[in-house]
XYZ file of C-alpha atoms in Angstrom:
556
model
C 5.517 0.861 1.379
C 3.863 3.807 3.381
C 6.212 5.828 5.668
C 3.726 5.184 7.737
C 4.326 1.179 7.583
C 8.115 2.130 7.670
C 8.021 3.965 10.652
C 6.393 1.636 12.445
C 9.252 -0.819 11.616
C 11.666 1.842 13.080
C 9.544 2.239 16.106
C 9.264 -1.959 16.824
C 12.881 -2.186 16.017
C 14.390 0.430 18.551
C 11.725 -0.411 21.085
C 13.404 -3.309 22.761
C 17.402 -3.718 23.516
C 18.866 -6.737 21.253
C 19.713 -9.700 23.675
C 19.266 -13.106 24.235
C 16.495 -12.370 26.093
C 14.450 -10.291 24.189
C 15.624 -11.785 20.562
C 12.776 -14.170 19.728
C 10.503 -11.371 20.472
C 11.721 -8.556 18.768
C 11.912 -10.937 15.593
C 8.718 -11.777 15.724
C 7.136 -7.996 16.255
C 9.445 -6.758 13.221
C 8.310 -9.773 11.096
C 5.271 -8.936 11.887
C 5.285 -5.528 11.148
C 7.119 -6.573 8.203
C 3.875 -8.819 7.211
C 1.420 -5.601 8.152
C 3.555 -3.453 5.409
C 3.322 -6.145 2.955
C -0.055 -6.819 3.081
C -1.453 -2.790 3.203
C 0.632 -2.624 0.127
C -0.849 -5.324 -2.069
C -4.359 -4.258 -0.162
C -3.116 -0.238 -1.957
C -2.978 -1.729 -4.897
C -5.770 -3.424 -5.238
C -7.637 -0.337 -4.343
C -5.952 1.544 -6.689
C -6.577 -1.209 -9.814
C -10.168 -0.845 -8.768
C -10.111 2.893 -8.998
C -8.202 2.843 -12.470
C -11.304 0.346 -13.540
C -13.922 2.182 -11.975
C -12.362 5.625 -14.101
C -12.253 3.684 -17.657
C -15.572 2.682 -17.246
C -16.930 6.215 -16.376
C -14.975 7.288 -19.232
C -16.450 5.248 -21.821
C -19.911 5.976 -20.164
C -19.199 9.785 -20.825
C -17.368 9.413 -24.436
C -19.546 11.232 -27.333
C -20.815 8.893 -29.791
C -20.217 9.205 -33.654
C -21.943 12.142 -35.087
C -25.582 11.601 -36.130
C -28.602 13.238 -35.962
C -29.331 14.686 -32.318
C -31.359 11.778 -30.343
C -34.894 12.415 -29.374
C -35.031 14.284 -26.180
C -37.690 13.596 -23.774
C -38.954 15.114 -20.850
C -37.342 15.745 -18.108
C -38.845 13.007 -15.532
C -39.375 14.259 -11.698
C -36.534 12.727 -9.242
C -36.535 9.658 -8.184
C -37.836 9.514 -4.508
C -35.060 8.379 -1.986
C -35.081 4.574 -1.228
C -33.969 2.710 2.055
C -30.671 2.135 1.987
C -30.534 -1.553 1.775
C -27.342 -2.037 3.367
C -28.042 -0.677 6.388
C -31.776 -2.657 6.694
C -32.548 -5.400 9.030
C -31.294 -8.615 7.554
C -28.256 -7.176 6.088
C -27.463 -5.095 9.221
C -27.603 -8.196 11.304
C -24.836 -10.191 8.267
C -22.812 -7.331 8.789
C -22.620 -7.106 12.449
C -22.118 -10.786 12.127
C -19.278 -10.859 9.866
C -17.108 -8.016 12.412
C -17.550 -10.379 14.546
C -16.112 -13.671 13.138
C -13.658 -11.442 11.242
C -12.604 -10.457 14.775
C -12.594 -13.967 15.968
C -10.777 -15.048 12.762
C -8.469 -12.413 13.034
C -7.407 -13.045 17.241
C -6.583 -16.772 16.159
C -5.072 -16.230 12.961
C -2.663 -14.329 15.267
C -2.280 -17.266 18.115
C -1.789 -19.463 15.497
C 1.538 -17.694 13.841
C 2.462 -17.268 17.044
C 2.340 -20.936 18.018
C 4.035 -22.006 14.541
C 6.922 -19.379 15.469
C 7.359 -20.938 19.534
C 10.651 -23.441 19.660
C 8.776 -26.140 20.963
C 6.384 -26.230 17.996
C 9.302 -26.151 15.005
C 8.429 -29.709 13.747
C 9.634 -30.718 10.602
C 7.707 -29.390 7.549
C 6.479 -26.180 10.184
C 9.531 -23.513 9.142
C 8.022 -22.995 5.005
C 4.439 -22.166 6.962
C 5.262 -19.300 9.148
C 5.390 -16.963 6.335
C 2.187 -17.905 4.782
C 0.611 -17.534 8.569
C 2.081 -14.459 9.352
C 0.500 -13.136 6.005
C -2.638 -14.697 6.812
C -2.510 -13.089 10.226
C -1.873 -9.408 8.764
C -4.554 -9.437 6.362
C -7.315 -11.008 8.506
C -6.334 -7.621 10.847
C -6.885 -5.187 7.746
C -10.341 -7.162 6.831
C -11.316 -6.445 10.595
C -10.854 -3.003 10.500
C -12.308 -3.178 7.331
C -15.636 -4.431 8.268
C -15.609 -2.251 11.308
C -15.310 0.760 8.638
C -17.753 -0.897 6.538
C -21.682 -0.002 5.927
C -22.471 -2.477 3.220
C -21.532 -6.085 4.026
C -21.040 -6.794 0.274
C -18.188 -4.513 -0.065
C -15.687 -7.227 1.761
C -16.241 -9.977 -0.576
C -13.922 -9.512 -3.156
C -10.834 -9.295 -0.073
C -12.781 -12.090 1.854
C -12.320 -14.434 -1.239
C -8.314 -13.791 -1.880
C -8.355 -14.396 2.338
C -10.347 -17.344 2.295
C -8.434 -18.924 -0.614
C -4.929 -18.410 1.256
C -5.913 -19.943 4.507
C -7.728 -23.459 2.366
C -4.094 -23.929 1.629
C -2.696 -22.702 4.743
C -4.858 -25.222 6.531
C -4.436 -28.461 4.144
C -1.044 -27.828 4.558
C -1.091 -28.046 8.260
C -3.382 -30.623 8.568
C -1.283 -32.458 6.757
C 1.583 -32.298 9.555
C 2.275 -34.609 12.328
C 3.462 -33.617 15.636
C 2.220 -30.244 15.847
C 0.413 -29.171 19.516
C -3.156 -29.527 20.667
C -3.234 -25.919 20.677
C -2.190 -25.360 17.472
C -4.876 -28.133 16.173
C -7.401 -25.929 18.212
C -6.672 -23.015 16.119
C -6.706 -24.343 12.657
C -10.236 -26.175 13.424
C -11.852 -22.468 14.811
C -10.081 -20.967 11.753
C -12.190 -23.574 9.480
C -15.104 -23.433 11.478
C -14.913 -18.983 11.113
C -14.115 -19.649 7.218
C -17.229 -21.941 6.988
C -19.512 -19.589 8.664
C -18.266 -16.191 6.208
C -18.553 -17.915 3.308
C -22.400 -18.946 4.278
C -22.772 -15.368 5.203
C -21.862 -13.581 2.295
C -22.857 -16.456 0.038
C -19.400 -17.340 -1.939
C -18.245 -20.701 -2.601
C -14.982 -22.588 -0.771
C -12.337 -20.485 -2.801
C -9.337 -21.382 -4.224
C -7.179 -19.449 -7.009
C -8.461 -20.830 -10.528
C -6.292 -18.371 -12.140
C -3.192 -20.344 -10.372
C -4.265 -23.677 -10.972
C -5.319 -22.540 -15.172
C -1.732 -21.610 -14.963
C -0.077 -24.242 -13.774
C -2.120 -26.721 -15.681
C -1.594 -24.501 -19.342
C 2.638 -24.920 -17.698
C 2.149 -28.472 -17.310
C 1.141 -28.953 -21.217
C 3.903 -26.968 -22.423
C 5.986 -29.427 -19.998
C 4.319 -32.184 -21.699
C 4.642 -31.526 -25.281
C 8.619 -31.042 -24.864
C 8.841 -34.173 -22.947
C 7.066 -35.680 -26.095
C 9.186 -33.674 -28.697
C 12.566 -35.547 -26.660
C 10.463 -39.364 -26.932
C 10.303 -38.906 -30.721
C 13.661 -37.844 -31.035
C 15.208 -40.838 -28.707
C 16.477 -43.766 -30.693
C 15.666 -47.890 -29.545
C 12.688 -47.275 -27.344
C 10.628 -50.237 -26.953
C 6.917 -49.042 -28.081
C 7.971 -45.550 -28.926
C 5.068 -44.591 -31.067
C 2.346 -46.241 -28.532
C 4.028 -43.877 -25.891
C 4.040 -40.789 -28.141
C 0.278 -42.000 -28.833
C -0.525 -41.946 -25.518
C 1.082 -38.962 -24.067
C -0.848 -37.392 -27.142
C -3.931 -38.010 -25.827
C -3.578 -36.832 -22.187
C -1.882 -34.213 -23.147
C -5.259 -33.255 -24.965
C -7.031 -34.346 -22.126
C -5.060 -32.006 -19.719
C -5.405 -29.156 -22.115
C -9.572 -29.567 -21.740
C -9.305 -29.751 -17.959
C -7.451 -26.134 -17.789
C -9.931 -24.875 -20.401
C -12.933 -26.153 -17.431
C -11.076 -24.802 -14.616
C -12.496 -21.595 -15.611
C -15.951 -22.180 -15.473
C -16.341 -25.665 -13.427
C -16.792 -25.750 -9.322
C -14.700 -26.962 -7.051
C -17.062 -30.039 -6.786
C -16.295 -30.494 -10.387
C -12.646 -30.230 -10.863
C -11.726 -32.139 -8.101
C -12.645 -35.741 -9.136
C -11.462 -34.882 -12.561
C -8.137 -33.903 -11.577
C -7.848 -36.895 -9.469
C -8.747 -39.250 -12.625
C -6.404 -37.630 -15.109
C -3.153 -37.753 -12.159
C -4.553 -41.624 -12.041
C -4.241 -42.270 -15.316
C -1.129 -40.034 -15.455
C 0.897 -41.707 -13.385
C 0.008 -45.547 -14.997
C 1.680 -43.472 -18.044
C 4.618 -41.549 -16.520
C 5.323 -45.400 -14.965
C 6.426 -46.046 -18.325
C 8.639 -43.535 -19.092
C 10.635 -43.765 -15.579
C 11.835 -47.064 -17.269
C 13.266 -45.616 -20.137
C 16.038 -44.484 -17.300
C 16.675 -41.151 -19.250
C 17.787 -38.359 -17.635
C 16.276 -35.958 -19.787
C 12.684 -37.629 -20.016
C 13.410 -37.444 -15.991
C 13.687 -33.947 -15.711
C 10.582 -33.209 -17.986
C 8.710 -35.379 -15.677
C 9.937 -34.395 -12.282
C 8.614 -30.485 -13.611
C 4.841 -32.425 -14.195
C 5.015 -33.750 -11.034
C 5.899 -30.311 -9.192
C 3.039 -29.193 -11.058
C 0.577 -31.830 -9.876
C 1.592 -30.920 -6.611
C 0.952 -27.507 -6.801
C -2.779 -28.313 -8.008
C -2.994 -30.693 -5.055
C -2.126 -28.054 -2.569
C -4.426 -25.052 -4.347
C -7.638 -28.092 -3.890
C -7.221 -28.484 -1.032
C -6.740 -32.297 -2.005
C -4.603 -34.804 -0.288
C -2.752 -36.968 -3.137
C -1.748 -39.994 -2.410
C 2.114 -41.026 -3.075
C 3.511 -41.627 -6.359
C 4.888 -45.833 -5.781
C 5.877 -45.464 -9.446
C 7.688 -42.701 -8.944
C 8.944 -44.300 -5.648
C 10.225 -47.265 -6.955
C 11.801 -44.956 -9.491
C 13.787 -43.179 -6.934
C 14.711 -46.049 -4.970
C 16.238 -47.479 -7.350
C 18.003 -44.275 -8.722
C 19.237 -43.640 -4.720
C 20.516 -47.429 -4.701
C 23.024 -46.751 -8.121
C 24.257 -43.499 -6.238
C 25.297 -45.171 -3.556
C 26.544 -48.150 -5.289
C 28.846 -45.314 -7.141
C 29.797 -44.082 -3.953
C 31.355 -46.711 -2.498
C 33.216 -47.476 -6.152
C 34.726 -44.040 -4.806
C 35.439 -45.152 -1.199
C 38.238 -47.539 -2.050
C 41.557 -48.323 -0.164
C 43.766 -45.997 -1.529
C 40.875 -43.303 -1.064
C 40.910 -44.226 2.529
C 44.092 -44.938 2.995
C 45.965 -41.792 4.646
C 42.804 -41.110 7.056
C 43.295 -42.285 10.390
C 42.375 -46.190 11.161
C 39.367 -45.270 13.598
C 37.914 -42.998 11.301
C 38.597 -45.307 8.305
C 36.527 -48.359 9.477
C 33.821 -45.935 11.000
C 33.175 -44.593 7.048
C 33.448 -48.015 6.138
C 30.576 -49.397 8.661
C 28.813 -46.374 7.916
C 29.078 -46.993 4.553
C 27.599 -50.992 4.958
C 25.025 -49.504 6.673
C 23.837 -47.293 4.431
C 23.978 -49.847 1.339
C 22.255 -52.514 3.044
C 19.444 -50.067 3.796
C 19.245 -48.671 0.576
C 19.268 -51.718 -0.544
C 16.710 -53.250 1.449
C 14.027 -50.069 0.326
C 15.092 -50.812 -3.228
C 13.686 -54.298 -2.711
C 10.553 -53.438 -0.823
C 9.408 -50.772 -3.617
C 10.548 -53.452 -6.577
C 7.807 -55.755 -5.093
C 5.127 -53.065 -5.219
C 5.392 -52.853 -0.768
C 2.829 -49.462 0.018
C 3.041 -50.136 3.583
C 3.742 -46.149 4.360
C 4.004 -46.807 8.217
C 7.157 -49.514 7.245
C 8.390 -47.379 3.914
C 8.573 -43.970 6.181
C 10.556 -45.981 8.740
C 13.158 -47.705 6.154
C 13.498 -43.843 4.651
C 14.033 -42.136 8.012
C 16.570 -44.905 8.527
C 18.510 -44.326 5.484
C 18.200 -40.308 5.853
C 19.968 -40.816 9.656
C 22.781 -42.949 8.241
C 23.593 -40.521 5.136
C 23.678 -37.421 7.292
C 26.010 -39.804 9.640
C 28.061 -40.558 7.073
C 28.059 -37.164 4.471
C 29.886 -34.583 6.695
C 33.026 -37.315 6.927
C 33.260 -37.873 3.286
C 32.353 -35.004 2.011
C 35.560 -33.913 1.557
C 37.441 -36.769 -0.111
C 39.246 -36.094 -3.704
C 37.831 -39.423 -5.210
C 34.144 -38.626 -3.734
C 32.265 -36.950 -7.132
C 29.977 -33.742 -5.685
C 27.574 -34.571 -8.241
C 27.273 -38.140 -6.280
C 26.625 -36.325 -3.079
C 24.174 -33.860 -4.501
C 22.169 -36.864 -5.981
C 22.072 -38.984 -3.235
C 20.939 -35.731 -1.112
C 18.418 -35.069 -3.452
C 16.831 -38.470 -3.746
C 16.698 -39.105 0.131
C 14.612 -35.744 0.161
C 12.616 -36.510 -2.880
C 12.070 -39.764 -0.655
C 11.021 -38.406 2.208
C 8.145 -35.872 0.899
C 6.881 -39.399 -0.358
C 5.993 -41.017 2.589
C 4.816 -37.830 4.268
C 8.588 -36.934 6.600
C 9.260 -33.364 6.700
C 12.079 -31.836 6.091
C 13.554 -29.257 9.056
C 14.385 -26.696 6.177
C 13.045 -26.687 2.406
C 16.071 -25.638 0.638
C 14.615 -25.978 -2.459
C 12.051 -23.060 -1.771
C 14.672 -21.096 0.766
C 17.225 -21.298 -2.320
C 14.548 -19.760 -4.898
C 13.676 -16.631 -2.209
C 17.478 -16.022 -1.525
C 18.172 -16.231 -5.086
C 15.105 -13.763 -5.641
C 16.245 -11.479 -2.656
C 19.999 -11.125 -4.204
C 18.852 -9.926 -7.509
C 16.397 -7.112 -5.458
C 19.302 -6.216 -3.805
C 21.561 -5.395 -6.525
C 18.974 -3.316 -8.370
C 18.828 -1.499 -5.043
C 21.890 -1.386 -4.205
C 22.520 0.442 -7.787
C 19.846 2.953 -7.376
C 21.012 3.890 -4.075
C 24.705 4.261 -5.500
C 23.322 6.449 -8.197
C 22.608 9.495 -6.086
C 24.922 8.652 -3.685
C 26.839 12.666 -4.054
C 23.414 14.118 -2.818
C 22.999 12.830 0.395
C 23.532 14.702 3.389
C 25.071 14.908 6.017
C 28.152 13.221 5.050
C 27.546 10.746 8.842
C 24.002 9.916 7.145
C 25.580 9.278 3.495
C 28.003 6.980 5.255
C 25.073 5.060 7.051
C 23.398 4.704 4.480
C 25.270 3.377 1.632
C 26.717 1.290 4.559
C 23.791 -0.327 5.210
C 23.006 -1.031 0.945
C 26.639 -2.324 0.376
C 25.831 -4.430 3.613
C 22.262 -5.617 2.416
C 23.923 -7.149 -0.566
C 27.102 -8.536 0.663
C 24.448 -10.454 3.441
C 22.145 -11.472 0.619
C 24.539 -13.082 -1.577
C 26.235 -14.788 1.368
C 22.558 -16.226 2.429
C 22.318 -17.469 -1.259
C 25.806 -19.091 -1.204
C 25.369 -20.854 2.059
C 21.876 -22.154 1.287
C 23.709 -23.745 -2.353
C 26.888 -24.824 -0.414
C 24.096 -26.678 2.312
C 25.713 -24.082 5.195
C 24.133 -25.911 8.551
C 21.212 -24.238 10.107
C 22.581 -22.073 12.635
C 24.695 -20.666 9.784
C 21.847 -19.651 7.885
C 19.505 -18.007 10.572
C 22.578 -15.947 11.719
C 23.156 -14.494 8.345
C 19.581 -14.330 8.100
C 18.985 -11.802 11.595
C 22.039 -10.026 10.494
C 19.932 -9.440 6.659
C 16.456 -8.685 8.608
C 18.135 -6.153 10.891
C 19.461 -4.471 7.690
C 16.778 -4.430 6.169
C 15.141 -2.692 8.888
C 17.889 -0.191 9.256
C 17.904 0.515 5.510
C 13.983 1.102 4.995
C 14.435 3.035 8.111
C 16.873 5.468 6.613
C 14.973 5.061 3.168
C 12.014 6.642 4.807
C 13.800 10.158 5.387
C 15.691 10.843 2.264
C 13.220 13.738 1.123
C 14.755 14.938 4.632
C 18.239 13.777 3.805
C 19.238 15.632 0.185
C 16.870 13.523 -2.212
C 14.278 15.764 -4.348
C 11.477 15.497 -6.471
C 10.482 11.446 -7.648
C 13.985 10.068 -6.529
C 12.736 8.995 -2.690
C 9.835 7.391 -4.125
C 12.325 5.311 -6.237
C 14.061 3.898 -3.883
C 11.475 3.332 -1.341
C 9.925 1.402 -4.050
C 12.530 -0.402 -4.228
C 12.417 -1.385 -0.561
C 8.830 -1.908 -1.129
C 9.916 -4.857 -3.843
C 12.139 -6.466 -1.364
C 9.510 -6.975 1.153
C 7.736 -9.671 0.467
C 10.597 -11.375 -0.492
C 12.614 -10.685 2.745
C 9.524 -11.013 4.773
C 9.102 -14.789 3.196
C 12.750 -15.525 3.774
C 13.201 -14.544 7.392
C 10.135 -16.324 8.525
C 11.422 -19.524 6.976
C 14.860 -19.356 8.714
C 13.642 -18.125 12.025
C 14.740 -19.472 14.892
């Protein structure tokens, strides 16, 4: 990160007064300057990968070859007469003074649209895990802008336009596939697509996505495969074993040829077949969900994370998983069958009578409706409209009933974890959002404490050469501080801390952040010679994008 970028941090942080008032705003302007920082970094090094490329290829040009005899010189020819410069001729003037101008477009509602995802009266279930990807959508479109205004050759903002256009296909599938969210917001994401259309005409690309991503995930998902199949031929007393090995042979083949395509096939291509081999997938992976073994579970719950990945990099809406439904229903039924095995009398006994038949009702409640969705997916029901409302129903009653036996000796943890984890699982089936993805926010915070401590060490290893001693103090304040918040963030988000909890640890962690690259900025003025700044505001620089991600998700 620039000192430039960092100042400007400083300068957004101490511009306002911290207050009730002014707190959503000042959030957002640091995130966002956050977001700037992030993006002019990965835009630096880009540049500077080019430049490395664009030296090794002038070197070889200019390396001697192997001795030989001396080549036969020629003449010298006359100089070539000056040409035009084609960029700057008619036709290619006019695409370029086209593109500022939907760049400038696409860059004004890029920026109304994170705003509108970060307004209160827009948080809608599903909404929090897309601020960050706006916000970064937001900062780049604002560096291509001034980009193109810089520009004289249109062709030179191609290879940015691509990554851009490939982060907001996502960005908008993903919204799209929301319910609830504001006309406005709607408004934006169709200009957004309507910009994106007209670019990619211009400059004559294709609708982009990240084929290095999906090649990935796909080469992940075989390795995924081929150890699920390594644990079916060592399982003993499976009905049909070898036809299932057999099988799962044979796609696994099949999904090792469709990552080898990826590479060279269009998007027209690879999206009908993807969608055949997840159809004939999931008749498979049917068969192994009734094998009811928790390590052929696990194998296939990574697959399926996969597929959805690959969904979401298409652009492609995938229709639910009723195998995998059923599955789940029925695995959320035993849970809470096991549950109340753990709610007896003598479990109950020394609570107080009112609050003793309310778990008990609560309890009724919650079996009969778990029961009643176990039913409806046995029987093959894929009324969505009817399924979402029998899910919703059974997510109300467990959140009812969780915080009053959550602390019972003869309620297992591992009971509560499951049943938490298969009413979510639920719910991303038929299409309800949850208000917080803990699953992702768990990941970042887990990231973000293990940037912290590597920080927090190379701050503590010159520690007796900063000056003065009131700047030391600040200073390694503000590190030990960083890390205390960070692992407190990641212990709250595993202990399932409520909301509120978690967005005030996370404004104390942003502000210290801000403080800390603040300082970080100034240590060359501060006692710190020679590479040692550069080391630790590179390791700032490695928490950004991290932090930046984080904060956005929890923000109020």
């Amino acid at each position: 990160m620039s000192r430039h970028s960092l100042a400007v941090l400083i300068v957004v942080a101490g511009a306002m007064v911290w207050s009730p008032v002014h707190a959503f705003a000042q959030r957002g302007q640091l995130l966002e300057g956050l977001f700037r920082s992030v993006v002019e970094a990965e835009l630096e090094r880009a540049r500077e990968q080019e430049e490395a490329a664009r030296r090794r290829a002038a070197d070889a040009a200019n390396r001697p070859l192997p001795s030989g005899p001396p080549p036969h010189r020629l003449p010298d020819a006359p100089p070539p007469r000056p040409r035009p410069n084609s960029a700057n001729s008619g036709p290619d003037r006019k695409r370029l003074e086209s593109l500022r101008d939907l760049l400038d477009r696409f860059s004004h509602h890029s920026s109304d649209l994170a705003t509108q995802l970060r307004q209160p009266s827009n948080r809608i279930p599903g909404v929090r895990e897309l601020v960050a990807p706006a916000l970064h959508l937001q900062a780049h479109a604002d560096a291509l802008a001034r980009q193109a205004a810089a520009e004289t050759n249109y062709r030179n903002l191609i290879g940015n336009y691509e990554e851009l256009d490939g982060d907001w296909r996502q960005l908008s599938f993903s919204l799209r596939s929301l319910s609830g969210l504001s006309a406005q917001t709607r408004r934006d994401v169709d200009a957004l697509d309507d910009y994106s259309n007209q670019i990619c005409r211009i400059l004559g690309i294709e609708t982009q996505f990240n084929r290095e991503r999906m090649q990935d995930l796909l080469v992940a998902c075989t390795t995924y495969m081929e150890v699920l199949l390594d644990d079916l031929r060592y399982m003993r007393s499976v009905p049909g074993q070898e036809r299932l090995i057999q099988d799962g042979r044979i796609l696994e083949e099949r999904l090792r040829r469709e990552a080898t395509f990826v590479s060279k096939g269009s998007l027209g291509e690879i999206m009908p077949r993807f969608h055949q081999f997840v159809t004939e997938w999931r008749v498979y992976s049917a068969r192994l969900y009734d094998l009811n073994d928790p390590y052929i579970d696990r194998r296939l719950e990574r697959i399926r994370h996969c597929g959805s990945e690959v969904f979401a990099l298409l652009s492609m809406p995938a229709s639910p998983d009723m195998g995998y439904f059923q599955h789940i229903a029925n695995r959320l039924h035993s849970e809470v069958l096991q549950l109340m095995d753990g709610l007896s009398i003598r479990a109950l006994a020394r609570l107080p009578r009112e609050q003793q038949n309310r778990i008990l009702a609560d309890t009724r409640q919650l079996y009969r409706a778990s029961d009643d969705l176990k039913k409806h997916a046995d029987e093959g029901d894929d009324d969505l409209a009817h399924l979402r409302e029998v899910v919703n129903d059974i997510d109300r009653r467990w959140h009812a009933l969780e915080s009053q036996i959550s602390g019972l000796p003869s309620v297992q943890p591992n009971n509560l974890a499951a049943i938490n984890q298969y009413t979510h699982e639920l719910l991303d089936i038929v299409g309800t959002h949850q208000a917080l993805d803990r699953a992702q926010a768990i990941q970042l915070a887990a990231a973000l404490e293990g940037e912290a401590e590597y920080l927090f060490a190379d701050i503590q290893r010159y520690r007796r050469y900063y000056t003065p001693a009131s700047f030391a103090s600040s200073f390694l304040g503000n590190s030990d501080q960083f890390l205390q918040l960070s692992r407190r963030l990641h212990s709250q988000l595993a202990n399932d801390a409520n909301l509120g909890a978690l967005q005030e640890t996370g404004g104390l962690l942003l502000k210290t952040w801000d403080q800390l690259s603040g300082e970080a900025s100034t240590l060359s003025q501060h006692g710190l010679a020679g590479s040692r700044p550069a080391r630790i505001q590179n390791g700032i620089r490695e928490t950004a994008k991290t932090m930046a991600d984080l904060a956005a998700m929890l923000m109020e």
